[in-house]
Amino acid sequence: MGDHAGFTSIFDGVSMKGWDGDPAFWRVADGVLRGQSTTENPVKQNTFLIWRGGSPADFELKTEYKISSTNSGIQFRSVQLPADAETGKWVMKGYQADIDADNQFTGQIYEERGRGFLAMRGQATFIPDGAKPKVIGNLQQSADELKALIKVGDWNQVHLIARGGTIIQVLNGAVTSLVVDEDLKNRQLGGLLGFQMHVGAPMTVEFRNVWLKPL
């Protein structure tokens, strides 16, 4: 995680420069990007903080997160849906490195508003054209062993690698999920980056040290 050769920092630690989200939930505080909801100000539908600096295709992304409750995720190769009364202004569709406070889903690769679960924690999967994901192997550590590496209520490190149809997620130094996506109709080979706040109980999710490297 400390190797930043070829990477560019895309969060300056002091401002929302380059980032776009609902100001009712997202702000910079204490050097982090913080999404926060309360009983008085709940998230009524999933909302996202979107990076406006480009639409990466093949890339590596490194960041750290901490979550108190509910669910979040890191969007990549995603699109922003047109704003309307149903979806709101800051809604994304696409690949997601899933995060949740209970760590039921943390470490998996999901597709928001799309095909759903693409690879669960501990799985390597292949998605044929027009078909559902198929498990082609298990990773070096089991789902439970990988879960044990996740720090509850503390900072966790995520390293995402996307090259062509292959997506690899590394969490706290261990590969947690891998997808080879050859579903030509549904896959995306480039798109927006963002962070999610999920409907549910009041929550705080924070991100810091966001580094991006094009491949």
Short mmCIF file of C-alpha atoms in Angstrom, two decimals:
data_model
loop_
_atom_site.label_atom_id
_atom_site.label_comp_id
_atom_site.label_asym_id
_atom_site.label_seq_id
_atom_site.Cartn_x
_atom_site.Cartn_y
_atom_site.Cartn_z
CA MET A 1 0.00 0.00 0.00
CA GLY A 2 2.90 2.35 0.62
CA ASP A 3 4.21 2.02 -2.95
CA HIS A 4 2.87 5.05 -4.83
CA ALA A 5 5.17 4.92 -7.86
CA GLY A 6 3.10 6.02 -10.85
CA PHE A 7 0.12 6.87 -8.64
CA THR A 8 -1.57 10.25 -8.26
CA SER A 9 -3.36 11.35 -5.12
CA ILE A 10 -6.97 12.18 -6.03
CA PHE A 11 -8.00 13.50 -2.59
CA ASP A 12 -6.06 16.45 -1.19
CA GLY A 13 -7.07 15.83 2.43
CA VAL A 14 -8.50 19.31 2.97
CA SER A 15 -11.25 19.94 0.41
CA MET A 16 -13.87 18.34 -1.81
CA LYS A 17 -11.96 19.41 -4.92
CA GLY A 18 -12.63 16.87 -7.66
CA TRP A 19 -15.43 15.18 -5.72
CA ASP A 20 -19.19 15.60 -6.12
CA GLY A 21 -21.85 14.32 -3.72
CA ASP A 22 -24.87 15.30 -1.68
CA PRO A 23 -23.64 17.96 0.79
CA ALA A 24 -26.31 16.80 3.21
CA PHE A 25 -24.16 13.69 3.80
CA TRP A 26 -20.62 14.18 2.45
CA ARG A 27 -17.91 16.51 3.68
CA VAL A 28 -14.21 16.69 4.48
CA ALA A 29 -13.39 16.47 8.20
CA ASP A 30 -10.18 15.64 10.03
CA GLY A 31 -8.37 14.96 6.76
CA VAL A 32 -10.84 12.35 5.47
CA LEU A 33 -13.79 12.13 3.11
CA ARG A 34 -16.67 11.51 5.50
CA GLY A 35 -20.18 10.32 4.70
CA GLN A 36 -22.52 10.57 7.67
CA SER A 37 -26.21 10.00 8.22
CA THR A 38 -28.28 10.37 11.39
CA THR A 39 -31.72 9.47 12.65
CA GLU A 40 -32.81 13.01 11.78
CA ASN A 41 -31.05 12.93 8.40
CA PRO A 42 -31.35 9.36 7.06
CA VAL A 43 -30.20 8.05 3.68
CA LYS A 44 -33.47 7.31 1.87
CA GLN A 45 -31.82 5.73 -1.16
CA ASN A 46 -28.24 4.77 -1.90
CA THR A 47 -26.23 7.91 -2.59
CA PHE A 48 -22.68 8.33 -3.87
CA LEU A 49 -19.69 10.61 -3.75
CA ILE A 50 -18.40 10.74 -7.34
CA TRP A 51 -14.87 11.54 -8.50
CA ARG A 52 -15.02 13.97 -11.42
CA GLY A 53 -11.41 13.66 -12.53
CA GLY A 54 -11.98 11.14 -15.28
CA SER A 55 -13.33 7.72 -16.24
CA PRO A 56 -10.51 5.22 -15.63
CA ALA A 57 -10.37 2.08 -17.78
CA ASP A 58 -7.37 -0.06 -16.76
CA PHE A 59 -6.10 1.17 -13.40
CA GLU A 60 -4.98 0.49 -9.86
CA LEU A 61 -6.69 2.22 -6.94
CA LYS A 62 -5.43 2.28 -3.38
CA THR A 63 -7.37 3.72 -0.47
CA GLU A 64 -8.26 3.21 3.19
CA TYR A 65 -11.73 3.10 4.71
CA LYS A 66 -13.42 2.94 8.10
CA ILE A 67 -17.13 2.25 8.66
CA SER A 68 -19.34 2.37 11.75
CA SER A 69 -22.60 0.82 10.55
CA THR A 70 -24.69 -0.35 7.60
CA ASN A 71 -23.05 -0.70 4.17
CA SER A 72 -20.79 1.11 1.74
CA GLY A 73 -18.59 0.36 -1.24
CA ILE A 74 -16.07 1.62 -3.76
CA GLN A 75 -17.59 2.13 -7.20
CA PHE A 76 -15.45 1.79 -10.32
CA ARG A 77 -16.04 1.52 -14.06
CA SER A 78 -19.48 2.90 -13.23
CA VAL A 79 -21.98 5.33 -14.72
CA GLN A 80 -24.11 7.98 -13.09
CA LEU A 81 -27.80 7.47 -13.67
CA PRO A 82 -29.92 10.41 -14.89
CA ALA A 83 -31.44 12.28 -11.99
CA ASP A 84 -35.17 11.90 -11.42
CA ALA A 85 -37.60 11.67 -8.53
CA GLU A 86 -36.89 7.96 -8.08
CA THR A 87 -33.12 7.78 -8.29
CA GLY A 88 -32.06 11.21 -7.06
CA LYS A 89 -29.03 13.13 -8.31
CA TRP A 90 -26.03 11.11 -7.11
CA VAL A 91 -26.78 7.50 -8.05
CA MET A 92 -24.29 5.14 -9.68
CA LYS A 93 -24.50 1.83 -11.51
CA GLY A 94 -21.56 -0.49 -11.98
CA TYR A 95 -18.84 -2.53 -10.32
CA GLN A 96 -18.43 -2.19 -6.58
CA ALA A 97 -15.87 -3.37 -4.07
CA ASP A 98 -18.39 -4.10 -1.34
CA ILE A 99 -17.99 -2.93 2.27
CA ASP A 100 -20.29 -3.49 5.24
CA ALA A 101 -19.96 -2.98 8.97
CA ASP A 102 -20.84 -6.61 9.80
CA ASN A 103 -18.30 -7.87 7.21
CA GLN A 104 -20.80 -10.23 5.65
CA PHE A 105 -20.01 -8.82 2.21
CA THR A 106 -16.73 -6.93 2.67
CA GLY A 107 -14.15 -8.08 0.14
CA GLN A 108 -16.59 -9.28 -2.50
CA ILE A 109 -17.12 -7.80 -5.97
CA TYR A 110 -20.68 -6.69 -6.65
CA GLU A 111 -22.47 -4.87 -9.45
CA GLU A 112 -24.70 -2.07 -8.16
CA ARG A 113 -28.04 -1.88 -10.01
CA GLY A 114 -26.78 -4.60 -12.33
CA ARG A 115 -25.92 -8.28 -12.15
CA GLY A 116 -25.54 -8.38 -8.35
CA PHE A 117 -22.95 -10.67 -6.77
CA LEU A 118 -20.05 -11.31 -9.15
CA ALA A 119 -17.52 -12.89 -6.77
CA MET A 120 -17.96 -13.58 -3.09
CA ARG A 121 -15.09 -13.24 -0.65
CA GLY A 122 -12.60 -16.06 -1.26
CA GLN A 123 -13.77 -16.77 -4.81
CA ALA A 124 -12.28 -16.53 -8.28
CA THR A 125 -15.05 -16.37 -10.88
CA PHE A 126 -15.48 -16.30 -14.64
CA ILE A 127 -18.47 -14.65 -16.32
CA PRO A 128 -19.14 -16.03 -19.83
CA ASP A 129 -20.82 -13.85 -22.41
CA GLY A 130 -24.53 -13.62 -21.59
CA ALA A 131 -24.28 -15.97 -18.61
CA LYS A 132 -24.02 -15.87 -14.84
CA PRO A 133 -20.75 -15.93 -12.87
CA LYS A 134 -19.16 -19.36 -12.47
CA VAL A 135 -16.77 -20.16 -9.61
CA ILE A 136 -13.51 -21.35 -11.17
CA GLY A 137 -11.44 -21.59 -8.02
CA ASN A 138 -10.87 -20.62 -4.43
CA LEU A 139 -8.20 -18.19 -3.31
CA GLN A 140 -5.30 -19.04 -1.02
CA GLN A 141 -7.36 -18.20 2.05
CA SER A 142 -10.95 -19.14 2.85
CA ALA A 143 -13.78 -16.65 3.25
CA ASP A 144 -13.54 -16.93 7.04
CA GLU A 145 -9.76 -16.54 7.05
CA LEU A 146 -10.09 -13.44 4.91
CA LYS A 147 -12.83 -12.07 7.15
CA ALA A 148 -10.50 -12.40 10.12
CA LEU A 149 -8.13 -9.92 8.45
CA ILE A 150 -10.76 -7.15 8.40
CA LYS A 151 -10.40 -4.59 11.17
CA VAL A 152 -13.75 -3.76 12.78
CA GLY A 153 -14.20 -0.06 13.51
CA ASP A 154 -10.68 0.72 12.31
CA TRP A 155 -8.88 1.58 9.08
CA ASN A 156 -8.68 -1.06 6.36
CA GLN A 157 -6.61 -0.95 3.17
CA VAL A 158 -8.13 -1.68 -0.24
CA HIS A 159 -6.14 -2.17 -3.45
CA LEU A 160 -8.17 -2.62 -6.64
CA ILE A 161 -6.64 -3.72 -9.95
CA ALA A 162 -8.67 -3.60 -13.18
CA ARG A 163 -7.09 -4.65 -16.45
CA GLY A 164 -9.28 -5.63 -19.39
CA GLY A 165 -11.93 -8.03 -18.15
CA THR A 166 -9.96 -8.98 -15.04
CA ILE A 167 -10.69 -7.37 -11.67
CA ILE A 168 -8.73 -8.17 -8.51
CA GLN A 169 -9.53 -6.92 -5.02
CA VAL A 170 -6.85 -6.93 -2.31
CA LEU A 171 -7.89 -6.16 1.28
CA ASN A 172 -5.30 -5.64 4.01
CA GLY A 173 -2.70 -7.34 1.83
CA ALA A 174 -4.69 -10.45 0.87
CA VAL A 175 -6.53 -11.13 -2.38
CA THR A 176 -10.20 -11.42 -1.38
CA SER A 177 -11.93 -11.76 -4.76
CA LEU A 178 -11.15 -12.05 -8.46
CA VAL A 179 -13.43 -11.74 -11.48
CA VAL A 180 -12.74 -12.41 -15.15
CA ASP A 181 -15.69 -10.71 -16.86
CA GLU A 182 -16.26 -11.75 -20.49
CA ASP A 183 -19.94 -10.81 -20.53
CA LEU A 184 -19.59 -8.46 -23.49
CA LYS A 185 -23.09 -7.02 -23.23
CA ASN A 186 -23.02 -6.16 -19.53
CA ARG A 187 -19.42 -5.49 -18.57
CA GLN A 188 -17.88 -2.03 -18.51
CA LEU A 189 -14.23 -1.47 -19.40
CA GLY A 190 -14.10 2.08 -18.07
CA GLY A 191 -16.15 4.53 -16.06
CA LEU A 192 -16.54 6.63 -12.96
CA LEU A 193 -15.11 6.10 -9.48
CA GLY A 194 -17.10 6.79 -6.34
CA PHE A 195 -17.93 5.90 -2.75
CA GLN A 196 -21.32 4.72 -1.51
CA MET A 197 -23.60 5.47 1.42
CA HIS A 198 -26.32 2.84 1.81
CA VAL A 199 -29.86 3.06 3.10
CA GLY A 200 -30.24 1.72 6.62
CA ALA A 201 -29.28 2.66 10.15
CA PRO A 202 -27.38 5.89 10.85
CA MET A 203 -23.80 5.43 9.68
CA THR A 204 -20.41 7.04 9.26
CA VAL A 205 -18.03 5.93 6.52
CA GLU A 206 -14.64 7.53 5.95
CA PHE A 207 -12.04 7.32 3.19
CA ARG A 208 -8.49 8.62 3.13
CA ASN A 209 -5.25 8.26 1.15
CA VAL A 210 -6.93 7.80 -2.24
CA TRP A 211 -4.36 7.00 -4.93
CA LEU A 212 -4.98 6.22 -8.62
CA LYS A 213 -2.62 4.78 -11.25
CA PRO A 214 -3.58 4.30 -14.90
CA LEU A 215 -2.34 1.10 -16.52
#
